[in-house]
Amino acid sequence: MDRPLIDRGADGSSGVSVEIGAAPAVDSALAEAGRRLFAAQARFIAGAPTPSALPPETLPEIAFVGRSNVGKSSLVNALTGRSTLARISNTPGRTRQINFFDLGGRLMLVDLPGYGYAEASKSAVKSWTSLVRHYLQTRAALRRVCLLIDSRHGIKEIDRPLMRMLDDAGVSYQVVLTKSDKAGKGEFASVPDKIMAELAAHVAAHPEIHLTSALDRRGIAELRETLANFAFPIGQSR
Ligand code: GDP
């Protein structure tokens, strides 16, 4: 099975050369670090509908964002092994706010509201933009944004304003492809290469793509490993 991680080629020349690793041995220490971190309880801390409601910055933060229906709740649930997060984030009235979850006192998972609702009014888009922009521009604890993209569709016009916002804010972000169980067929094979090529033009984009599926759990352990790198070590006091 292909390792569900795509990295830019070692020559680094054009930025479009991609390498799909052929199942290198997973480092067991890293895998264990990822497993242990995500075995901890994810505790709901706060929901912020406005910038003034953002909670204090107590932990390194990893944020998840994507267009509505991209599979964000399913992915976060697969990572944490619980359905609590989706339940909270999909509660009516809470969907337009930023939700914070403390993972074992070591990492804050931050669920940013989705974008691209067909029925969204102009004022809803405006308030989404000002809330998310404020968070991205001011949050010193924010270590990485996972930009979720449907692996069948690739990056769409609706995703590009957010990518520009991330570049402007200088926030490191990486693409996480969702629903990869649906994208196994030939017609979708070029999606990761096209994304890598587009990312090369974005200063804040991390040149690595994770391929995931909440359904068959492909790529979940690898994403946990990557995110564990940002967590406070076990036993570190805040
Ligand atoms: P959100 O709006 O981004 O939070 O998206 P959800 O997590 O609610 O998922 C939207 C839809 O996609 C739901 O019908 C899910 O069952 C489906 N979905 C989510 N993740 C996957 C996946 O990995 N594979 C497949 N086949 N469907 C998925």
PDB file of C-alpha atoms and ligand atoms in Angstrom:
ATOM      1  CA  MET A   1       0.000   0.000   0.000  1.00  0.00           C
ATOM      2  CA  ASP A   2       1.263   3.497  -0.782  1.00  0.00           C
ATOM      3  CA  ARG A   3       2.193   5.515   2.231  1.00  0.00           C
ATOM      4  CA  PRO A   4      -0.493   8.172   2.276  1.00  0.00           C
ATOM      5  CA  LEU A   5       1.881  11.090   2.338  1.00  0.00           C
ATOM      6  CA  ILE A   6       3.172  13.027  -0.600  1.00  0.00           C
ATOM      7  CA  ASP A   7       6.272  15.123  -0.378  1.00  0.00           C
ATOM      8  CA  ARG A   8       8.079  17.388  -2.752  1.00  0.00           C
ATOM      9  CA  GLY A   9      10.998  15.711  -4.560  1.00  0.00           C
ATOM     10  CA  ALA A  10      14.375  15.841  -2.900  1.00  0.00           C
ATOM     11  CA  ASP A  11      15.936  17.982  -5.687  1.00  0.00           C
ATOM     12  CA  GLY A  12      13.526  20.764  -4.729  1.00  0.00           C
ATOM     13  CA  SER A  13      13.963  22.163  -8.244  1.00  0.00           C
ATOM     14  CA  SER A  14      10.634  23.122  -9.666  1.00  0.00           C
ATOM     15  CA  GLY A  15       8.480  22.395  -6.694  1.00  0.00           C
ATOM     16  CA  VAL A  16       6.241  20.344  -8.931  1.00  0.00           C
ATOM     17  CA  SER A  17       8.257  17.178  -8.700  1.00  0.00           C
ATOM     18  CA  VAL A  18       6.411  14.911  -6.325  1.00  0.00           C
ATOM     19  CA  GLU A  19       7.359  11.707  -4.754  1.00  0.00           C
ATOM     20  CA  ILE A  20       4.824   9.220  -3.498  1.00  0.00           C
ATOM     21  CA  GLY A  21       6.759   7.135  -1.037  1.00  0.00           C
ATOM     22  CA  ALA A  22       6.445   3.418  -1.470  1.00  0.00           C
ATOM     23  CA  ALA A  23       5.713   2.273   2.043  1.00  0.00           C
ATOM     24  CA  PRO A  24       8.868   3.209   3.967  1.00  0.00           C
ATOM     25  CA  ALA A  25       9.025   1.649   7.415  1.00  0.00           C
ATOM     26  CA  VAL A  26       6.896   3.792   9.732  1.00  0.00           C
ATOM     27  CA  ASP A  27       9.064   5.012  12.582  1.00  0.00           C
ATOM     28  CA  SER A  28       7.558   3.223  15.530  1.00  0.00           C
ATOM     29  CA  ALA A  29       8.542   5.916  18.053  1.00  0.00           C
ATOM     30  CA  LEU A  30       6.806   8.602  16.009  1.00  0.00           C
ATOM     31  CA  ALA A  31       3.785   6.402  15.474  1.00  0.00           C
ATOM     32  CA  GLU A  32       3.598   5.769  19.216  1.00  0.00           C
ATOM     33  CA  ALA A  33       3.877   9.507  19.951  1.00  0.00           C
ATOM     34  CA  GLY A  34       0.953  10.169  17.627  1.00  0.00           C
ATOM     35  CA  ARG A  35      -1.099   7.347  19.053  1.00  0.00           C
ATOM     36  CA  ARG A  36      -0.515   8.427  22.658  1.00  0.00           C
ATOM     37  CA  LEU A  37      -1.378  12.046  22.019  1.00  0.00           C
ATOM     38  CA  PHE A  38      -4.664  11.224  20.318  1.00  0.00           C
ATOM     39  CA  ALA A  39      -5.577   8.597  22.897  1.00  0.00           C
ATOM     40  CA  ALA A  40      -6.108  11.481  25.328  1.00  0.00           C
ATOM     41  CA  GLN A  41      -9.526  13.021  25.956  1.00  0.00           C
ATOM     42  CA  ALA A  42     -10.416  15.927  23.672  1.00  0.00           C
ATOM     43  CA  ARG A  43     -12.178  18.378  25.965  1.00  0.00           C
ATOM     44  CA  PHE A  44     -14.362  21.198  24.647  1.00  0.00           C
ATOM     45  CA  ILE A  45     -12.925  24.470  25.935  1.00  0.00           C
ATOM     46  CA  ALA A  46     -14.741  27.265  24.171  1.00  0.00           C
ATOM     47  CA  GLY A  47     -16.720  28.330  21.158  1.00  0.00           C
ATOM     48  CA  ALA A  48     -15.943  31.793  19.852  1.00  0.00           C
ATOM     49  CA  PRO A  49     -18.478  33.472  17.573  1.00  0.00           C
ATOM     50  CA  THR A  50     -16.558  36.776  17.680  1.00  0.00           C
ATOM     51  CA  PRO A  51     -12.893  37.781  18.066  1.00  0.00           C
ATOM     52  CA  SER A  52     -13.491  39.053  21.595  1.00  0.00           C
ATOM     53  CA  ALA A  53     -14.684  35.575  22.650  1.00  0.00           C
ATOM     54  CA  LEU A  54     -11.440  33.780  21.753  1.00  0.00           C
ATOM     55  CA  PRO A  55     -10.059  31.876  24.770  1.00  0.00           C
ATOM     56  CA  PRO A  56      -6.581  32.583  26.185  1.00  0.00           C
ATOM     57  CA  GLU A  57      -3.666  30.943  24.386  1.00  0.00           C
ATOM     58  CA  THR A  58      -2.576  28.143  26.682  1.00  0.00           C
ATOM     59  CA  LEU A  59      -1.410  25.420  24.275  1.00  0.00           C
ATOM     60  CA  PRO A  60       0.082  25.087  20.802  1.00  0.00           C
ATOM     61  CA  GLU A  61      -2.834  25.190  18.347  1.00  0.00           C
ATOM     62  CA  ILE A  62      -3.598  23.215  15.189  1.00  0.00           C
ATOM     63  CA  ALA A  63      -6.547  24.497  13.192  1.00  0.00           C
ATOM     64  CA  PHE A  64      -8.733  22.624  10.711  1.00  0.00           C
ATOM     65  CA  VAL A  65     -10.571  24.420   7.951  1.00  0.00           C
ATOM     66  CA  GLY A  66     -12.267  23.626   4.654  1.00  0.00           C
ATOM     67  CA  ARG A  67     -15.385  24.180   2.627  1.00  0.00           C
ATOM     68  CA  SER A  68     -18.596  22.892   4.121  1.00  0.00           C
ATOM     69  CA  ASN A  69     -19.112  19.176   3.580  1.00  0.00           C
ATOM     70  CA  VAL A  70     -15.412  18.529   2.899  1.00  0.00           C
ATOM     71  CA  GLY A  71     -15.375  15.974   5.716  1.00  0.00           C
ATOM     72  CA  LYS A  72     -13.868  18.119   8.496  1.00  0.00           C
ATOM     73  CA  SER A  73     -15.986  16.784  11.354  1.00  0.00           C
ATOM     74  CA  SER A  74     -15.465  13.214  10.192  1.00  0.00           C
ATOM     75  CA  LEU A  75     -11.703  13.701   9.967  1.00  0.00           C
ATOM     76  CA  VAL A  76     -11.381  15.316  13.393  1.00  0.00           C
ATOM     77  CA  ASN A  77     -13.487  12.525  14.855  1.00  0.00           C
ATOM     78  CA  ALA A  78     -11.315   9.899  13.171  1.00  0.00           C
ATOM     79  CA  LEU A  79      -8.210  11.587  14.601  1.00  0.00           C
ATOM     80  CA  THR A  80      -9.574  11.739  18.132  1.00  0.00           C
ATOM     81  CA  GLY A  81     -11.521   8.509  17.946  1.00  0.00           C
ATOM     82  CA  ARG A  82     -14.620  10.237  19.268  1.00  0.00           C
ATOM     83  CA  SER A  83     -17.791  11.777  17.959  1.00  0.00           C
ATOM     84  CA  THR A  84     -17.932  14.549  20.555  1.00  0.00           C
ATOM     85  CA  LEU A  85     -16.263  17.101  18.338  1.00  0.00           C
ATOM     86  CA  ALA A  86     -18.628  16.735  15.426  1.00  0.00           C
ATOM     87  CA  ARG A  87     -21.596  16.820  17.739  1.00  0.00           C
ATOM     88  CA  ILE A  88     -20.488  20.104  19.223  1.00  0.00           C
ATOM     89  CA  SER A  89     -19.337  21.625  15.957  1.00  0.00           C
ATOM     90  CA  ASN A  90     -22.494  20.652  14.076  1.00  0.00           C
ATOM     91  CA  THR A  91     -24.873  21.846  16.756  1.00  0.00           C
ATOM     92  CA  PRO A  92     -27.084  24.494  15.138  1.00  0.00           C
ATOM     93  CA  GLY A  93     -25.882  27.915  16.155  1.00  0.00           C
ATOM     94  CA  ARG A  94     -22.405  26.676  16.850  1.00  0.00           C
ATOM     95  CA  THR A  95     -21.391  26.095  13.267  1.00  0.00           C
ATOM     96  CA  ARG A  96     -20.332  29.705  12.674  1.00  0.00           C
ATOM     97  CA  GLN A  97     -17.997  29.819  15.608  1.00  0.00           C
ATOM     98  CA  ILE A  98     -14.440  28.684  16.255  1.00  0.00           C
ATOM     99  CA  ASN A  99     -14.425  25.658  18.560  1.00  0.00           C
ATOM    100  CA  PHE A 100     -11.457  24.824  20.777  1.00  0.00           C
ATOM    101  CA  PHE A 101     -10.674  21.328  22.094  1.00  0.00           C
ATOM    102  CA  ASP A 102      -7.893  20.600  24.573  1.00  0.00           C
ATOM    103  CA  LEU A 103      -6.178  17.329  23.739  1.00  0.00           C
ATOM    104  CA  GLY A 104      -4.695  15.903  26.925  1.00  0.00           C
ATOM    105  CA  GLY A 105      -3.346  19.290  28.070  1.00  0.00           C
ATOM    106  CA  ARG A 106      -0.755  19.113  25.278  1.00  0.00           C
ATOM    107  CA  LEU A 107      -2.332  20.445  22.089  1.00  0.00           C
ATOM    108  CA  MET A 108      -5.373  22.552  21.183  1.00  0.00           C
ATOM    109  CA  LEU A 109      -7.423  21.341  18.226  1.00  0.00           C
ATOM    110  CA  VAL A 110      -9.214  24.273  16.674  1.00  0.00           C
ATOM    111  CA  ASP A 111     -12.228  23.723  14.454  1.00  0.00           C
ATOM    112  CA  LEU A 112     -12.680  26.740  12.193  1.00  0.00           C
ATOM    113  CA  PRO A 113     -16.136  27.242  10.677  1.00  0.00           C
ATOM    114  CA  GLY A 114     -16.550  25.888   7.154  1.00  0.00           C
ATOM    115  CA  TYR A 115     -16.977  28.163   4.152  1.00  0.00           C
ATOM    116  CA  GLY A 116     -18.744  27.971   0.806  1.00  0.00           C
ATOM    117  CA  TYR A 117     -22.320  27.356   1.924  1.00  0.00           C
ATOM    118  CA  ALA A 118     -24.557  27.897  -1.083  1.00  0.00           C
ATOM    119  CA  GLU A 119     -27.105  29.651   1.103  1.00  0.00           C
ATOM    120  CA  ALA A 120     -24.641  31.917   2.932  1.00  0.00           C
ATOM    121  CA  SER A 121     -25.693  35.551   2.939  1.00  0.00           C
ATOM    122  CA  LYS A 122     -23.260  38.376   2.210  1.00  0.00           C
ATOM    123  CA  SER A 123     -23.226  39.362   5.858  1.00  0.00           C
ATOM    124  CA  ALA A 124     -22.520  35.749   6.920  1.00  0.00           C
ATOM    125  CA  VAL A 125     -19.548  35.622   4.534  1.00  0.00           C
ATOM    126  CA  LYS A 126     -18.347  38.945   5.878  1.00  0.00           C
ATOM    127  CA  SER A 127     -18.503  37.843   9.494  1.00  0.00           C
ATOM    128  CA  TRP A 128     -16.826  34.491   8.660  1.00  0.00           C
ATOM    129  CA  THR A 129     -14.021  36.392   6.928  1.00  0.00           C
ATOM    130  CA  SER A 130     -13.450  38.873   9.731  1.00  0.00           C
ATOM    131  CA  LEU A 131     -13.519  36.181  12.454  1.00  0.00           C
ATOM    132  CA  VAL A 132     -11.190  33.790  10.629  1.00  0.00           C
ATOM    133  CA  ARG A 133      -8.849  36.557   9.470  1.00  0.00           C
ATOM    134  CA  HIS A 134      -8.614  37.898  13.027  1.00  0.00           C
ATOM    135  CA  TYR A 135      -7.814  34.430  14.376  1.00  0.00           C
ATOM    136  CA  LEU A 136      -5.176  33.741  11.708  1.00  0.00           C
ATOM    137  CA  GLN A 137      -3.506  37.117  12.025  1.00  0.00           C
ATOM    138  CA  THR A 138      -3.354  37.375  15.798  1.00  0.00           C
ATOM    139  CA  ARG A 139      -2.977  33.886  17.206  1.00  0.00           C
ATOM    140  CA  ALA A 140       0.639  33.446  18.320  1.00  0.00           C
ATOM    141  CA  ALA A 141      -0.096  29.891  19.545  1.00  0.00           C
ATOM    142  CA  LEU A 142      -1.207  28.766  16.083  1.00  0.00           C
ATOM    143  CA  ARG A 143       1.388  26.343  14.745  1.00  0.00           C
ATOM    144  CA  ARG A 144      -0.228  24.859  11.665  1.00  0.00           C
ATOM    145  CA  VAL A 145      -3.467  24.993   9.704  1.00  0.00           C
ATOM    146  CA  CYS A 146      -4.748  21.834   8.051  1.00  0.00           C
ATOM    147  CA  LEU A 147      -6.548  22.937   4.887  1.00  0.00           C
ATOM    148  CA  LEU A 148      -8.983  20.170   4.009  1.00  0.00           C
ATOM    149  CA  ILE A 149      -9.579  19.472   0.343  1.00  0.00           C
ATOM    150  CA  ASP A 150     -11.785  16.765  -1.145  1.00  0.00           C
ATOM    151  CA  SER A 151      -9.429  14.356  -2.917  1.00  0.00           C
ATOM    152  CA  ARG A 152     -11.821  14.013  -5.858  1.00  0.00           C
ATOM    153  CA  HIS A 153     -12.114  17.726  -6.485  1.00  0.00           C
ATOM    154  CA  GLY A 154      -8.734  19.256  -5.674  1.00  0.00           C
ATOM    155  CA  ILE A 155      -8.360  22.961  -4.910  1.00  0.00           C
ATOM    156  CA  LYS A 156     -11.300  25.024  -6.141  1.00  0.00           C
ATOM    157  CA  GLU A 157     -11.818  28.762  -6.557  1.00  0.00           C
ATOM    158  CA  ILE A 158     -13.755  28.791  -3.301  1.00  0.00           C
ATOM    159  CA  ASP A 159     -10.596  27.671  -1.430  1.00  0.00           C
ATOM    160  CA  ARG A 160      -8.259  30.298  -2.866  1.00  0.00           C
ATOM    161  CA  PRO A 161      -9.273  33.363  -0.805  1.00  0.00           C
ATOM    162  CA  LEU A 162      -8.450  31.376   2.334  1.00  0.00           C
ATOM    163  CA  MET A 163      -5.081  30.307   0.909  1.00  0.00           C
ATOM    164  CA  ARG A 164      -4.284  33.963   0.214  1.00  0.00           C
ATOM    165  CA  MET A 165      -5.377  34.850   3.749  1.00  0.00           C
ATOM    166  CA  LEU A 166      -3.014  32.195   5.137  1.00  0.00           C
ATOM    167  CA  ASP A 167      -0.149  33.480   2.985  1.00  0.00           C
ATOM    168  CA  ASP A 168      -0.842  37.076   4.061  1.00  0.00           C
ATOM    169  CA  ALA A 169      -0.972  36.092   7.738  1.00  0.00           C
ATOM    170  CA  GLY A 170       2.214  34.022   7.363  1.00  0.00           C
ATOM    171  CA  VAL A 171       0.546  30.987   8.929  1.00  0.00           C
ATOM    172  CA  SER A 172       2.085  27.651   7.988  1.00  0.00           C
ATOM    173  CA  TYR A 173      -0.528  25.397   6.401  1.00  0.00           C
ATOM    174  CA  GLN A 174      -0.716  21.997   4.811  1.00  0.00           C
ATOM    175  CA  VAL A 175      -3.252  20.334   2.588  1.00  0.00           C
ATOM    176  CA  VAL A 176      -5.056  17.294   3.952  1.00  0.00           C
ATOM    177  CA  LEU A 177      -7.007  15.412   1.316  1.00  0.00           C
ATOM    178  CA  THR A 178     -10.264  13.913   2.575  1.00  0.00           C
ATOM    179  CA  LYS A 179     -12.457  11.037   1.365  1.00  0.00           C
ATOM    180  CA  SER A 180      -9.539   9.350  -0.371  1.00  0.00           C
ATOM    181  CA  ASP A 181     -11.487   6.063  -0.295  1.00  0.00           C
ATOM    182  CA  LYS A 182     -13.625   7.598  -3.038  1.00  0.00           C
ATOM    183  CA  ALA A 183     -10.678   8.756  -5.115  1.00  0.00           C
ATOM    184  CA  GLY A 184      -8.871   5.542  -5.839  1.00  0.00           C
ATOM    185  CA  LYS A 185      -9.721   5.482  -9.521  1.00  0.00           C
ATOM    186  CA  GLY A 186      -7.628   6.774 -12.438  1.00  0.00           C
ATOM    187  CA  GLU A 187      -9.546   9.964 -13.072  1.00  0.00           C
ATOM    188  CA  PHE A 188      -8.459  11.387  -9.703  1.00  0.00           C
ATOM    189  CA  ALA A 189      -4.820  10.281  -9.893  1.00  0.00           C
ATOM    190  CA  SER A 190      -3.550  13.675 -11.045  1.00  0.00           C
ATOM    191  CA  VAL A 191      -5.198  15.649  -8.199  1.00  0.00           C
ATOM    192  CA  PRO A 192      -2.229  15.463  -5.747  1.00  0.00           C
ATOM    193  CA  ASP A 193       0.288  16.523  -8.442  1.00  0.00           C
ATOM    194  CA  LYS A 194      -1.864  19.481  -9.430  1.00  0.00           C
ATOM    195  CA  ILE A 195      -2.190  20.528  -5.791  1.00  0.00           C
ATOM    196  CA  MET A 196       1.579  20.286  -5.235  1.00  0.00           C
ATOM    197  CA  ALA A 197       2.126  22.468  -8.284  1.00  0.00           C
ATOM    198  CA  GLU A 198      -0.310  25.079  -7.020  1.00  0.00           C
ATOM    199  CA  LEU A 199       1.149  25.020  -3.490  1.00  0.00           C
ATOM    200  CA  ALA A 200       4.589  25.856  -4.879  1.00  0.00           C
ATOM    201  CA  ALA A 201       3.338  29.399  -5.543  1.00  0.00           C
ATOM    202  CA  HIS A 202       2.114  29.871  -1.961  1.00  0.00           C
ATOM    203  CA  VAL A 203       4.710  31.106   0.486  1.00  0.00           C
ATOM    204  CA  ALA A 204       3.081  29.719   3.627  1.00  0.00           C
ATOM    205  CA  ALA A 205       2.156  26.311   2.213  1.00  0.00           C
ATOM    206  CA  HIS A 206       4.012  23.341   3.645  1.00  0.00           C
ATOM    207  CA  PRO A 207       5.064  21.122   0.727  1.00  0.00           C
ATOM    208  CA  GLU A 208       3.457  17.959   1.989  1.00  0.00           C
ATOM    209  CA  ILE A 209       0.030  16.489   1.404  1.00  0.00           C
ATOM    210  CA  HIS A 210      -1.684  13.952   3.610  1.00  0.00           C
ATOM    211  CA  LEU A 211      -4.153  11.599   1.974  1.00  0.00           C
ATOM    212  CA  THR A 212      -6.830  10.585   4.425  1.00  0.00           C
ATOM    213  CA  SER A 213     -10.125   8.795   4.708  1.00  0.00           C
ATOM    214  CA  ALA A 214     -12.320   8.917   7.780  1.00  0.00           C
ATOM    215  CA  LEU A 215     -14.130   5.913   6.357  1.00  0.00           C
ATOM    216  CA  ASP A 216     -11.314   3.405   5.925  1.00  0.00           C
ATOM    217  CA  ARG A 217      -8.917   5.356   8.222  1.00  0.00           C
ATOM    218  CA  ARG A 218      -6.215   5.655   5.589  1.00  0.00           C
ATOM    219  CA  GLY A 219      -3.624   8.272   6.566  1.00  0.00           C
ATOM    220  CA  ILE A 220      -5.049   8.894  10.041  1.00  0.00           C
ATOM    221  CA  ALA A 221      -2.053   7.470  11.940  1.00  0.00           C
ATOM    222  CA  GLU A 222       0.354   9.451   9.728  1.00  0.00           C
ATOM    223  CA  LEU A 223      -1.511  12.703  10.301  1.00  0.00           C
ATOM    224  CA  ARG A 224      -1.504  12.047  14.058  1.00  0.00           C
ATOM    225  CA  GLU A 225       2.271  11.575  13.850  1.00  0.00           C
ATOM    226  CA  THR A 226       2.738  14.878  12.053  1.00  0.00           C
ATOM    227  CA  LEU A 227       0.519  16.784  14.490  1.00  0.00           C
ATOM    228  CA  ALA A 228       2.197  15.216  17.529  1.00  0.00           C
ATOM    229  CA  ASN A 229       5.334  17.140  16.551  1.00  0.00           C
ATOM    230  CA  PHE A 230       3.577  20.352  17.595  1.00  0.00           C
ATOM    231  CA  ALA A 231       2.294  19.148  20.981  1.00  0.00           C
ATOM    232  CA  PHE A 232       3.786  19.968  24.356  1.00  0.00           C
ATOM    233  CA  PRO A 233       5.875  17.007  25.526  1.00  0.00           C
ATOM    234  CA  ILE A 234       4.258  14.723  28.078  1.00  0.00           C
ATOM    235  CA  GLY A 235       4.514  16.246  31.543  1.00  0.00           C
ATOM    236  CA  GLN A 236       5.379  19.774  30.402  1.00  0.00           C
ATOM    237  CA  SER A 237       3.635  22.307  32.577  1.00  0.00           C
ATOM    238  CA  ARG A 238       1.849  25.216  30.927  1.00  0.00           C
TER     239      ARG A 238
HETATM  240  P1  GDP B   1     -18.006  18.830   7.263  1.00  0.00           P
HETATM  241  O1  GDP B   1     -19.207  19.623   6.852  1.00  0.00           O
HETATM  242  O2  GDP B   1     -16.783  19.310   6.563  1.00  0.00           O
HETATM  243  O3  GDP B   1     -17.819  18.719   8.737  1.00  0.00           O
HETATM  244  O4  GDP B   1     -18.230  17.356   6.673  1.00  0.00           O
HETATM  245  P2  GDP B   1     -18.734  16.004   7.383  1.00  0.00           P
HETATM  246  O5  GDP B   1     -17.661  15.393   8.191  1.00  0.00           O
HETATM  247  O6  GDP B   1     -20.033  16.271   8.047  1.00  0.00           O
HETATM  248  O7  GDP B   1     -18.931  15.066   6.089  1.00  0.00           O
HETATM  249  C1  GDP B   1     -19.717  15.457   4.990  1.00  0.00           C
HETATM  250  C2  GDP B   1     -20.198  14.214   4.269  1.00  0.00           C
HETATM  251  O8  GDP B   1     -19.091  13.497   3.729  1.00  0.00           O
HETATM  252  C3  GDP B   1     -20.936  13.233   5.169  1.00  0.00           C
HETATM  253  O9  GDP B   1     -21.981  12.650   4.431  1.00  0.00           O
HETATM  254  C4  GDP B   1     -19.874  12.193   5.504  1.00  0.00           C
HETATM  255  O10 GDP B   1     -20.418  10.924   5.780  1.00  0.00           O
HETATM  256  C5  GDP B   1     -19.053  12.161   4.234  1.00  0.00           C
HETATM  257  N1  GDP B   1     -17.642  11.811   4.519  1.00  0.00           N
HETATM  258  C6  GDP B   1     -16.836  12.404   5.391  1.00  0.00           C
HETATM  259  N2  GDP B   1     -15.609  11.829   5.403  1.00  0.00           N
HETATM  260  C7  GDP B   1     -15.660  10.821   4.499  1.00  0.00           C
HETATM  261  C8  GDP B   1     -14.706   9.832   4.045  1.00  0.00           C
HETATM  262  O11 GDP B   1     -13.555   9.755   4.471  1.00  0.00           O
HETATM  263  N3  GDP B   1     -15.115   8.976   3.073  1.00  0.00           N
HETATM  264  C9  GDP B   1     -16.366   9.023   2.558  1.00  0.00           C
HETATM  265  N4  GDP B   1     -16.652   8.147   1.597  1.00  0.00           N
HETATM  266  N5  GDP B   1     -17.297   9.925   2.969  1.00  0.00           N
HETATM  267  C10 GDP B   1     -16.961  10.797   3.917  1.00  0.00           C
END
